[in-house]
CSV table of C-alpha atoms and ligand atoms in Angstrom, one decimal:
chain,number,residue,atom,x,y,z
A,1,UNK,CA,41.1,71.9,-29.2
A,2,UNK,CA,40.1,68.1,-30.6
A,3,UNK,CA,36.3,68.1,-31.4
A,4,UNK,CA,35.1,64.8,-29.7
A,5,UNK,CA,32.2,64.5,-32.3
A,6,UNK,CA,29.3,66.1,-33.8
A,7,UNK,CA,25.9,65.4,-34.1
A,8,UNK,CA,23.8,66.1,-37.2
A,9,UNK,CA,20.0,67.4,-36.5
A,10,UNK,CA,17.6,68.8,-38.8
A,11,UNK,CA,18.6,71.9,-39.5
A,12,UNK,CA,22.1,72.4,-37.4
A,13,UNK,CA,25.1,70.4,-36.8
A,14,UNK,CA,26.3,70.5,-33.0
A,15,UNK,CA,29.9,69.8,-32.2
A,16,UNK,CA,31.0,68.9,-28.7
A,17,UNK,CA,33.9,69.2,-27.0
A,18,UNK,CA,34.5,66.6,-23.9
A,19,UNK,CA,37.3,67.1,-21.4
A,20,UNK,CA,37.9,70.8,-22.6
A,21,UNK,CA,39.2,73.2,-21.2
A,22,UNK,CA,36.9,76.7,-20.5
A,23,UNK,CA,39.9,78.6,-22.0
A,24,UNK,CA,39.7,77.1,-25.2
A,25,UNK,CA,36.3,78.5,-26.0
A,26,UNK,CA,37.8,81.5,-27.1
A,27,UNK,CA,38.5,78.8,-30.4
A,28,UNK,CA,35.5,78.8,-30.8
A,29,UNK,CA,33.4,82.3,-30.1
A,30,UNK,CA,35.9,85.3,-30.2
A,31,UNK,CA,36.1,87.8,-27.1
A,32,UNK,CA,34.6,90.8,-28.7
A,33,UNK,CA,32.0,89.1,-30.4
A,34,UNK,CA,29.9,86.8,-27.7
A,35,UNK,CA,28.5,87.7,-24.5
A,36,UNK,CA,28.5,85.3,-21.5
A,37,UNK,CA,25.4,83.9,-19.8
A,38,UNK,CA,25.7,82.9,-15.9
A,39,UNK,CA,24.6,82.9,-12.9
A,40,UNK,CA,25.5,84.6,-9.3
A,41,UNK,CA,27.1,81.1,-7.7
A,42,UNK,CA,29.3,80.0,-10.9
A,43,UNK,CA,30.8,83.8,-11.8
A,44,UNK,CA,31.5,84.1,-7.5
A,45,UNK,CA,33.3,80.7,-7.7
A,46,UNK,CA,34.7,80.9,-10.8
A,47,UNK,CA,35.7,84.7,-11.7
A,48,UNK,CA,39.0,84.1,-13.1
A,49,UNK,CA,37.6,82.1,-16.3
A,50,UNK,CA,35.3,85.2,-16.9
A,51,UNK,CA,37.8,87.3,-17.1
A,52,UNK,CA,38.0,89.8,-20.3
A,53,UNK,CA,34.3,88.1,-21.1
A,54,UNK,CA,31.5,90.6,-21.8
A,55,UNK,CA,29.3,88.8,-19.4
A,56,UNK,CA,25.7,89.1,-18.0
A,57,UNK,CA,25.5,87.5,-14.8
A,58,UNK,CA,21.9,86.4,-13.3
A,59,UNK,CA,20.3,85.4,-10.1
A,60,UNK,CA,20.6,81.9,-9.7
A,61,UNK,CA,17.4,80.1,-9.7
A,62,UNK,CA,14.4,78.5,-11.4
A,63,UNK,CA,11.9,81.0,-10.4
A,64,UNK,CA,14.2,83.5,-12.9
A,65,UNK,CA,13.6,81.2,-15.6
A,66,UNK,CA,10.6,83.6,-16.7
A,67,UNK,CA,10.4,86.3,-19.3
A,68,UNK,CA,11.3,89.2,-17.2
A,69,UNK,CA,14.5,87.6,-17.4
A,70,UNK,CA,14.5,87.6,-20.7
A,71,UNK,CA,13.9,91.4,-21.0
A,72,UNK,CA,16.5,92.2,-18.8
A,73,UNK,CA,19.3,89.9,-21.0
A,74,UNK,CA,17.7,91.5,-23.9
A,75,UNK,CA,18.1,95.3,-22.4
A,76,UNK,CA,21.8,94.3,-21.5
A,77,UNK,CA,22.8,92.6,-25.3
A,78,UNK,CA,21.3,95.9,-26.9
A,79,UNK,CA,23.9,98.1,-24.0
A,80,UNK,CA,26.4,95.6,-25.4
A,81,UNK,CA,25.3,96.8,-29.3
A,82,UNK,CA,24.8,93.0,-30.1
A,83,UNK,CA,24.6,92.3,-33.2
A,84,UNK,CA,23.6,89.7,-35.7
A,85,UNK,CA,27.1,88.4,-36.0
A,86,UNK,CA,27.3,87.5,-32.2
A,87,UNK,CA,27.5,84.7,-30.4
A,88,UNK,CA,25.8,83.9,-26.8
A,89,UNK,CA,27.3,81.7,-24.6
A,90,UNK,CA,25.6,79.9,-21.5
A,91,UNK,CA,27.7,79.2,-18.8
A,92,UNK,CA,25.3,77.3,-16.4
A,93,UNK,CA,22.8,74.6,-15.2
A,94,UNK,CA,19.8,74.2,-16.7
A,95,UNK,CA,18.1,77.1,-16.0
A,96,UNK,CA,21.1,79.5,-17.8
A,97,UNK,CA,21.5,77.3,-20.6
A,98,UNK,CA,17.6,77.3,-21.5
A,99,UNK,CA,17.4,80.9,-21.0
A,100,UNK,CA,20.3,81.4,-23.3
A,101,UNK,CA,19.2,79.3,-26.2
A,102,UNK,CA,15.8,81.0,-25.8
A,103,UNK,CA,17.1,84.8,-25.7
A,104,UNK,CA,19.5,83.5,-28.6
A,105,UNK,CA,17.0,82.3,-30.6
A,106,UNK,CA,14.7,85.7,-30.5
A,107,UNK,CA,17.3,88.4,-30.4
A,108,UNK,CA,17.2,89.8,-33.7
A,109,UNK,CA,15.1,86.6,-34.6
A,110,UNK,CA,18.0,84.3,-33.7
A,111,UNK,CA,21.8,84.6,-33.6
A,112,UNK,CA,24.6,81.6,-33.0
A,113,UNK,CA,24.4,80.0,-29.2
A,114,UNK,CA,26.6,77.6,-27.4
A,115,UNK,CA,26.5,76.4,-24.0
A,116,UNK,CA,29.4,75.2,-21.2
A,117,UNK,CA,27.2,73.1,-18.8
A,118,UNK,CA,28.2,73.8,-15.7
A,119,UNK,CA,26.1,70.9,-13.6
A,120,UNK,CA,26.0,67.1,-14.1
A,121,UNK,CA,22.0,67.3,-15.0
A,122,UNK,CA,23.3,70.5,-17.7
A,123,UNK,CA,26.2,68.1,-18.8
A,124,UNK,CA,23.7,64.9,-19.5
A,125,UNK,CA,20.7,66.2,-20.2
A,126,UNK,CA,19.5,69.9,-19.8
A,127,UNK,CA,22.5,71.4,-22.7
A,128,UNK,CA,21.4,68.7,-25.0
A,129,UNK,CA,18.9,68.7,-27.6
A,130,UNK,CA,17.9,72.3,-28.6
A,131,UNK,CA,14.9,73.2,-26.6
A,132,UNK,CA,15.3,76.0,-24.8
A,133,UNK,CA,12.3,78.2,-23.3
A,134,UNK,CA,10.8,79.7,-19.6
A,135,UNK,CA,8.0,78.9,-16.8
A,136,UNK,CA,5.0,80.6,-16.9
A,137,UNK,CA,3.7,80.8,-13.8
A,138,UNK,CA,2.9,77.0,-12.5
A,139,UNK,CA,3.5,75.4,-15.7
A,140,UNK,CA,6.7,74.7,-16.7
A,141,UNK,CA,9.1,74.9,-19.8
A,142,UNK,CA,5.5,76.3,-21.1
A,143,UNK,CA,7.0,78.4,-23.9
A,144,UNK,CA,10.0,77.6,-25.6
A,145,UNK,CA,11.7,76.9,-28.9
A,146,UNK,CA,13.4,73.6,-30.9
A,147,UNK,CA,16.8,75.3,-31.8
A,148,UNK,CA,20.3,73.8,-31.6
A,149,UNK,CA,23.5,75.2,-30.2
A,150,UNK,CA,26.8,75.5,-32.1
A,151,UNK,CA,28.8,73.7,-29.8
A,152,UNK,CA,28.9,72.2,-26.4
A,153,UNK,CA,32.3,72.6,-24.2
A,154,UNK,CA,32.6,70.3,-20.9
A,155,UNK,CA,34.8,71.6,-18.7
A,156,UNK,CA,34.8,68.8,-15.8
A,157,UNK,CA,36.4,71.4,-13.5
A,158,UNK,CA,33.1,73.3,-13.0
A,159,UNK,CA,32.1,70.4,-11.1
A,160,UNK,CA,34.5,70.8,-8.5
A,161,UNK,CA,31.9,73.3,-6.8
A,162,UNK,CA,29.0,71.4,-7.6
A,163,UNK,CA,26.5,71.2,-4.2
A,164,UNK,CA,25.4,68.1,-2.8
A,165,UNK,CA,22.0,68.5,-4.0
A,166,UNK,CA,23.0,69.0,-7.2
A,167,UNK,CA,24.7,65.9,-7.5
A,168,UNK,CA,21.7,64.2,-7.0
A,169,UNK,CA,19.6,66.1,-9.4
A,170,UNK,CA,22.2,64.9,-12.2
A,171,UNK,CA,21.9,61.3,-11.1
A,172,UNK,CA,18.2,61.3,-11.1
A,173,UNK,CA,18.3,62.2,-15.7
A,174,UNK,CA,21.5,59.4,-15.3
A,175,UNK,CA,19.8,56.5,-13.7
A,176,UNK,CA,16.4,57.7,-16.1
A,177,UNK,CA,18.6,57.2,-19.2
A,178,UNK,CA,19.6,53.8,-17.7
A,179,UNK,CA,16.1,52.9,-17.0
A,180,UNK,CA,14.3,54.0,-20.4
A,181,UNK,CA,17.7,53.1,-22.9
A,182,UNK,CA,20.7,51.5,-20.6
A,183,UNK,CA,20.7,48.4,-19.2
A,184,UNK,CA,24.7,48.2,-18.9
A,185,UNK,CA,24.8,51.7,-17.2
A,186,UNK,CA,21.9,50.8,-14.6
A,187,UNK,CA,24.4,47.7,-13.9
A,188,UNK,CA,27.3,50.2,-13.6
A,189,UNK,CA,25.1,52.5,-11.3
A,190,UNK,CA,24.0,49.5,-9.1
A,191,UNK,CA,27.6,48.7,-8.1
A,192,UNK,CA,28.2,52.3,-6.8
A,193,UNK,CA,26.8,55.2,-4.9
A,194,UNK,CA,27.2,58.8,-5.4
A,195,UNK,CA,30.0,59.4,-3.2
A,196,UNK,CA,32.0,56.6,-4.6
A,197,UNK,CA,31.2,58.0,-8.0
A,198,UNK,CA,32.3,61.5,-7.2
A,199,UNK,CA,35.9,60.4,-6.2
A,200,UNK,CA,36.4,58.1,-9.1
A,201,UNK,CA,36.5,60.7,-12.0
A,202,UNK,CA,37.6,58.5,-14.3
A,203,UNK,CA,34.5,56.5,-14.2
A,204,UNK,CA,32.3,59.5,-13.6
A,205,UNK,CA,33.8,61.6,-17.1
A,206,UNK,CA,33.3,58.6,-18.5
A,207,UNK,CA,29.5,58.2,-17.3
A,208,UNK,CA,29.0,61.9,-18.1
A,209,UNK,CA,29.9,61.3,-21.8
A,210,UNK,CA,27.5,57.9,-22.5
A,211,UNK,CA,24.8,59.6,-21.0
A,212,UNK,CA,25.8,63.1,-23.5
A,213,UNK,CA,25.7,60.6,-26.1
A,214,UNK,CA,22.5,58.6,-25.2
A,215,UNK,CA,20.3,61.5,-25.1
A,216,UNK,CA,22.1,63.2,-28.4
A,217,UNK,CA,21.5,59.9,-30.4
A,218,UNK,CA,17.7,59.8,-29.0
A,219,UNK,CA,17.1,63.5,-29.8
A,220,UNK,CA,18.9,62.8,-33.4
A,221,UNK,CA,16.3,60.0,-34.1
A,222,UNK,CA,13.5,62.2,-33.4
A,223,UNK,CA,14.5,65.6,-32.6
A,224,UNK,CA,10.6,67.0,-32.6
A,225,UNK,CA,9.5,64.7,-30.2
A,226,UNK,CA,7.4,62.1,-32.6
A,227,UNK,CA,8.5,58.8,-30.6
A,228,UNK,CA,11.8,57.9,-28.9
A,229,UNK,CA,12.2,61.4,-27.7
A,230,UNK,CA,8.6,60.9,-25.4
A,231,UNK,CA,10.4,58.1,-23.3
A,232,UNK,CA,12.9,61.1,-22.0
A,233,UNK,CA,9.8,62.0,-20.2
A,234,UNK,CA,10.1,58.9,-18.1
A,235,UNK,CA,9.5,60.5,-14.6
A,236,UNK,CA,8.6,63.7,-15.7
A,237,UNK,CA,4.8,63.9,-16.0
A,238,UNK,CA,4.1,63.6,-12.5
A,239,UNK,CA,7.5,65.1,-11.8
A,240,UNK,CA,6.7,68.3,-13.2
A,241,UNK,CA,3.2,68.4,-11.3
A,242,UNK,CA,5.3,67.9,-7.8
A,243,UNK,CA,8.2,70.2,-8.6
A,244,UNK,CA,5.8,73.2,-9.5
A,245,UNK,CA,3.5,72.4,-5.9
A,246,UNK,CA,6.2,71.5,-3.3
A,247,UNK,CA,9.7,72.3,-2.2
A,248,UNK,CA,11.0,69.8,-4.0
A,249,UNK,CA,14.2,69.7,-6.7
A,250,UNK,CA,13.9,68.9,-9.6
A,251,UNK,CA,16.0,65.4,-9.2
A,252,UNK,CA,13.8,65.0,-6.2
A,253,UNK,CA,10.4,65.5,-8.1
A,254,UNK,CA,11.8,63.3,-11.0
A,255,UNK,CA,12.9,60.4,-8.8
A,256,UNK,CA,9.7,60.5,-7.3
A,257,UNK,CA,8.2,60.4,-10.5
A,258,UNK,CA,10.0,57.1,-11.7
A,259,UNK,CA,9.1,55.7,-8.6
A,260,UNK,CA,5.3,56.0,-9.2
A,261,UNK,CA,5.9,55.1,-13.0
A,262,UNK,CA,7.3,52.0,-12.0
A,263,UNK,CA,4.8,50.9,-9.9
A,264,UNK,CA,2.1,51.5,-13.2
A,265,UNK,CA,4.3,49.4,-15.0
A,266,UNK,CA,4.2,46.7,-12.4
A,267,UNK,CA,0.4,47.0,-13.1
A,268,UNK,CA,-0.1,47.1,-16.6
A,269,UNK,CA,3.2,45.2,-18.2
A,270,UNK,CA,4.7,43.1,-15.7
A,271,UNK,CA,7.4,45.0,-14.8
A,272,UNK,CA,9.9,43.5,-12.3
A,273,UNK,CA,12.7,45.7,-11.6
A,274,UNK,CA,10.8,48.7,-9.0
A,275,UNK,CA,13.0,47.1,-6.4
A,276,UNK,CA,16.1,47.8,-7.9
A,277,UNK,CA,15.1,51.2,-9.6
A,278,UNK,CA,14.5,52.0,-5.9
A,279,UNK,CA,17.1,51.1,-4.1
A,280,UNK,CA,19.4,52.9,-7.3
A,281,UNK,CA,17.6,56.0,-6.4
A,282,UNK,CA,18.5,55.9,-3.0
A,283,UNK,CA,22.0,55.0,-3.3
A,284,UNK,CA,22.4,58.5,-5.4
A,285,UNK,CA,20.6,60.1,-2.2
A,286,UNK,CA,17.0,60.3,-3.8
A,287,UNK,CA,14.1,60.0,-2.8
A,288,UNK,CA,11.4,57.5,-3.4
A,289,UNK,CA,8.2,58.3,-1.5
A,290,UNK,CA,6.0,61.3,-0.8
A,291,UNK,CA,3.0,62.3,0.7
A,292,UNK,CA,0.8,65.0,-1.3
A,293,UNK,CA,-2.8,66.2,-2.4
A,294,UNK,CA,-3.5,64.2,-5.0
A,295,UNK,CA,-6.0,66.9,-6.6
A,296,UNK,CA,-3.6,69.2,-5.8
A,297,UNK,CA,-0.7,68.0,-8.1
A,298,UNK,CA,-3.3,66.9,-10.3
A,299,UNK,CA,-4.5,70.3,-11.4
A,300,UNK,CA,-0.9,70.7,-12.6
A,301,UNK,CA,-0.4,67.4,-14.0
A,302,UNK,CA,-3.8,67.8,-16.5
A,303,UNK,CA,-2.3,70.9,-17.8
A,304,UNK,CA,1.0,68.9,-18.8
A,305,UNK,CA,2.0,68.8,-22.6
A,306,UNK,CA,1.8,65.1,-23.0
A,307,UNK,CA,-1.9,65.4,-22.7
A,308,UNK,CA,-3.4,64.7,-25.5
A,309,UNK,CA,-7.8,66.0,-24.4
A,310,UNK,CA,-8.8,63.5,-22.0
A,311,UNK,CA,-5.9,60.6,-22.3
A,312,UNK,CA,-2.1,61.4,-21.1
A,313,UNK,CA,1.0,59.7,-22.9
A,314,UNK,CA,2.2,57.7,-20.1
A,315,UNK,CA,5.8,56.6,-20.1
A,316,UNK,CA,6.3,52.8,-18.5
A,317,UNK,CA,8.9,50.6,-18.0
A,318,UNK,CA,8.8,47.0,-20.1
A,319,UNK,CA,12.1,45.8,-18.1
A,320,UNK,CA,15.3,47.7,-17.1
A,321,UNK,CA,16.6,49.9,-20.3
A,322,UNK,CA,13.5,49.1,-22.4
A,323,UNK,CA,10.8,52.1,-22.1
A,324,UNK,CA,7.2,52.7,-23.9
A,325,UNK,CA,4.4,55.0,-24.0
A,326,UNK,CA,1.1,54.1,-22.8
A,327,UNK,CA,-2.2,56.3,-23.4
A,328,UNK,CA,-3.5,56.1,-20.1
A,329,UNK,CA,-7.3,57.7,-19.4
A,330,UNK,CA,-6.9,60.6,-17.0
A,331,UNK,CA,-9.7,59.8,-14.5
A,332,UNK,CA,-7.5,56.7,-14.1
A,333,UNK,CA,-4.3,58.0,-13.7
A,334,UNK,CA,-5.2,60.2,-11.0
A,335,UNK,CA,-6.8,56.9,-9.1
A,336,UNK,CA,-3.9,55.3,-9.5
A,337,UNK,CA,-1.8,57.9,-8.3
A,338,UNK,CA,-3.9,58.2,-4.7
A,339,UNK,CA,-3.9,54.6,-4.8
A,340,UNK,CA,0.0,55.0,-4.1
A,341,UNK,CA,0.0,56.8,-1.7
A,342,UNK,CA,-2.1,55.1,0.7
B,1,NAD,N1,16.2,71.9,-22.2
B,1,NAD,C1,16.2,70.7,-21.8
B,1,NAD,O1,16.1,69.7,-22.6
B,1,NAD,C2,16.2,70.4,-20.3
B,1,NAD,C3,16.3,69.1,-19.8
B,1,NAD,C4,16.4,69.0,-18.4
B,1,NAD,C5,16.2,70.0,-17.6
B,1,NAD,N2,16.0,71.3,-18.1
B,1,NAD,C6,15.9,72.4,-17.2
B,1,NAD,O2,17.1,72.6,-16.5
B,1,NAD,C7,16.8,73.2,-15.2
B,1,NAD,C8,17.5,72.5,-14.1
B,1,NAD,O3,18.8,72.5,-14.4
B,1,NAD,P1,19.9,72.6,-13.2
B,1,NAD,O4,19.6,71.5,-12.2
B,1,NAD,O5,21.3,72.5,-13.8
B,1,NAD,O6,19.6,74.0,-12.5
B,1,NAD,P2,20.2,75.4,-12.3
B,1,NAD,O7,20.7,76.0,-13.5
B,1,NAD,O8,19.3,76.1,-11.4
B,1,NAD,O9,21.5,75.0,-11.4
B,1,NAD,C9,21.3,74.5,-10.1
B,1,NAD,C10,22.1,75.3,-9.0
B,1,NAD,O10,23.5,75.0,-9.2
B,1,NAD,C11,24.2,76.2,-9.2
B,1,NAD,N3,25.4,75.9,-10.0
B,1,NAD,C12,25.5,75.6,-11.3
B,1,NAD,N4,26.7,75.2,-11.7
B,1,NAD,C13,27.4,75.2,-10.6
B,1,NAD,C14,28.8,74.9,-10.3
B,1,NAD,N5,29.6,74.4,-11.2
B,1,NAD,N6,29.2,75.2,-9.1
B,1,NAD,C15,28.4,75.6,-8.1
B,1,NAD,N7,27.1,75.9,-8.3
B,1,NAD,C16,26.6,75.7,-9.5
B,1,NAD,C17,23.3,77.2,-9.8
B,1,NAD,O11,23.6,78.5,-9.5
B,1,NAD,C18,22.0,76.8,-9.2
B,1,NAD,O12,21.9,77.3,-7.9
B,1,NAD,C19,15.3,73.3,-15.1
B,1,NAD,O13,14.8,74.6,-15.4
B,1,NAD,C20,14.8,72.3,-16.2
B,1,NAD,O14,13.6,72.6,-16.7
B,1,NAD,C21,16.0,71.5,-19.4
């Protein structure tokens, strides 16, 4: 199997493998020495490429992204006699492969991980970077490691199952690298739609890799989260607070999230383009409005990890593909953000 190209971070080199094929993993972690990480809905509809894997198959789910979870993969890698020369593979969104790099990097105080993303947000954004951790309780991604995988597969073919919603999801960390780093991509999104993009693979492989390689190169830069990395967030702040209070996805809650940021940068830099970020959004069938408790979300929102006491780092929109972080006071913020929504 051709390595597409590896990326250097501090302390691990990552290789990735683009248009692979699942069966060639075994290149790259032998059968008797890694154990499988999936979920319920990719092992039902896609069996035959676990076959001969020692495998530990979860419920699907972000409410299983918690450390009970973790207990149980640990009890089934010690009925597996795992040892320190193993590898552990997540097969999965974003929930699986965060799980996996997590367990990975406690068992025995950290073997060798890789991860096969099976979802278009796993395949841009959620494999990528090397943090890796659980919820706890409201609050998510609340304890977690900075730890890199071995090696990334992309097997396009798991997207062949992919649901509806999850399409969107994917879209929503897409058109955010566009917005924050991508001016040429948000041009590229605006002449499409999501169904179009679905059909035309050639465009859509090709979409999956520049965003792979957007958020590798940002994460290279600043892989502990000192500058560029922050503007990742772009969304997310409020996002988070949403995703954790109401039914909402996480593409859904981020969208949302972007929405609301771009109407802050309107106020404080000028911004120009909420418009078209809007009407981008919708197009990949996201949403762009929502009613909510302000104080509600806002209880969430405080407890977010980009607060630094009473100020939050804010990310904003200069133009389209140029992003920066704002300090914004949080009695103000939380105005703003019932301002909106009248
Ligand atoms: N570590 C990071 O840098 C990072 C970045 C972004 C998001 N995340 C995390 O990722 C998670 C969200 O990821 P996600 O949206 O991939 O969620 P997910 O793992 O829950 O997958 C979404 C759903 O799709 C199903 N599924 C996955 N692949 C499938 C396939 N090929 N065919 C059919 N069904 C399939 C899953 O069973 C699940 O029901 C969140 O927990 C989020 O915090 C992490």
């Amino acid at each position: 199997m051709k390595e597409s190209i590896s990326y250097r971070f501090t302390n691990a080199q990552v290789k990735y493998y683009f248009n692979a094929k699942f069966s060639a993993l075994q290149q790259l972690a032998g059968k008797d020495r890694t154990v499988l990480i999936t979920d319920e809905n990719i092992y039902q509809q896609h069996k035959a490429k676990f076959r001969g894997w020692n495998t530990i198959v979860l419920k699907p789910g972000e409410e299983y992204k918690v450390q009970a979870t973790v207990d149980t993969i640990i009890d089934q890698l010690i009925a597996f006699q795992a040892d320190r020369q193993f590898t552990l593979v997540g097969v999965g969104g974003g929930v699986i492969t965060d799980l996996t790099g997590y367990v990975a990097s406690v068992y025995m105080r950290g073997i060798s991980f890789g991860f096969v993303p099976t979802t278009l947000l796993a395949m841009v954004d959620a494999s990528i970077g090397g943090k890796n951790g659980i919820d706890v309780g409201p609050y998510k991604n609340m304890v977690g490691v900075i730890r890199q995988p071995a090696f990334l597969l992309f097997d396009f073919s798991f997207l062949a199952t992919l649901p509806d919603a999850e399409w969107s999801n994917g879209f929503a960390e897409i058109i955010k690298h566009a917005c924050i780093k991508d001016a040429v991509a948000f041009r590229l999104l605006e002449k499409s739609n999501l169904a179009k993009m679905k059909k035309d693979k050639k465009t859509l492989f090709a979409l999956i890799e520049r965003n792979a390689r957007l958020k590798s190169g940002i994460v290279q830069r600043d892989e502990f989260e000192k500058a560029d990395r922050k503007l990742l967030n772009f969304g997310h702040t409020l996002g988070h607070a949403l995703e954790t209070q109401y039914t909402l996805s996480h593409g859904q809650a981020v969208s949302i999230g972007m929405t609301y940021a771009c109407h802050f940068s309107e106020g404080l830099l000028g911004f120009k383009g909420t418009e078209r970020v809007v009407q981008v959004l919708e197009q990949y069938g996201l949403p762009t409005h929502a009613s909510f408790k302000t104080e509600k979300v806002f209880q969430v929102l405080k407890m977010d990890k980009k607060r630094v006491s009473q100020e939050m780092n804010y990310v904003m929109l200069e133009k389209l593909g140029k992003a920066v972080i704002l300090s914004v006071p949080l009695n103000v913020l939380e105005k703003w953000i019932n301002d909106f929504q009248l």
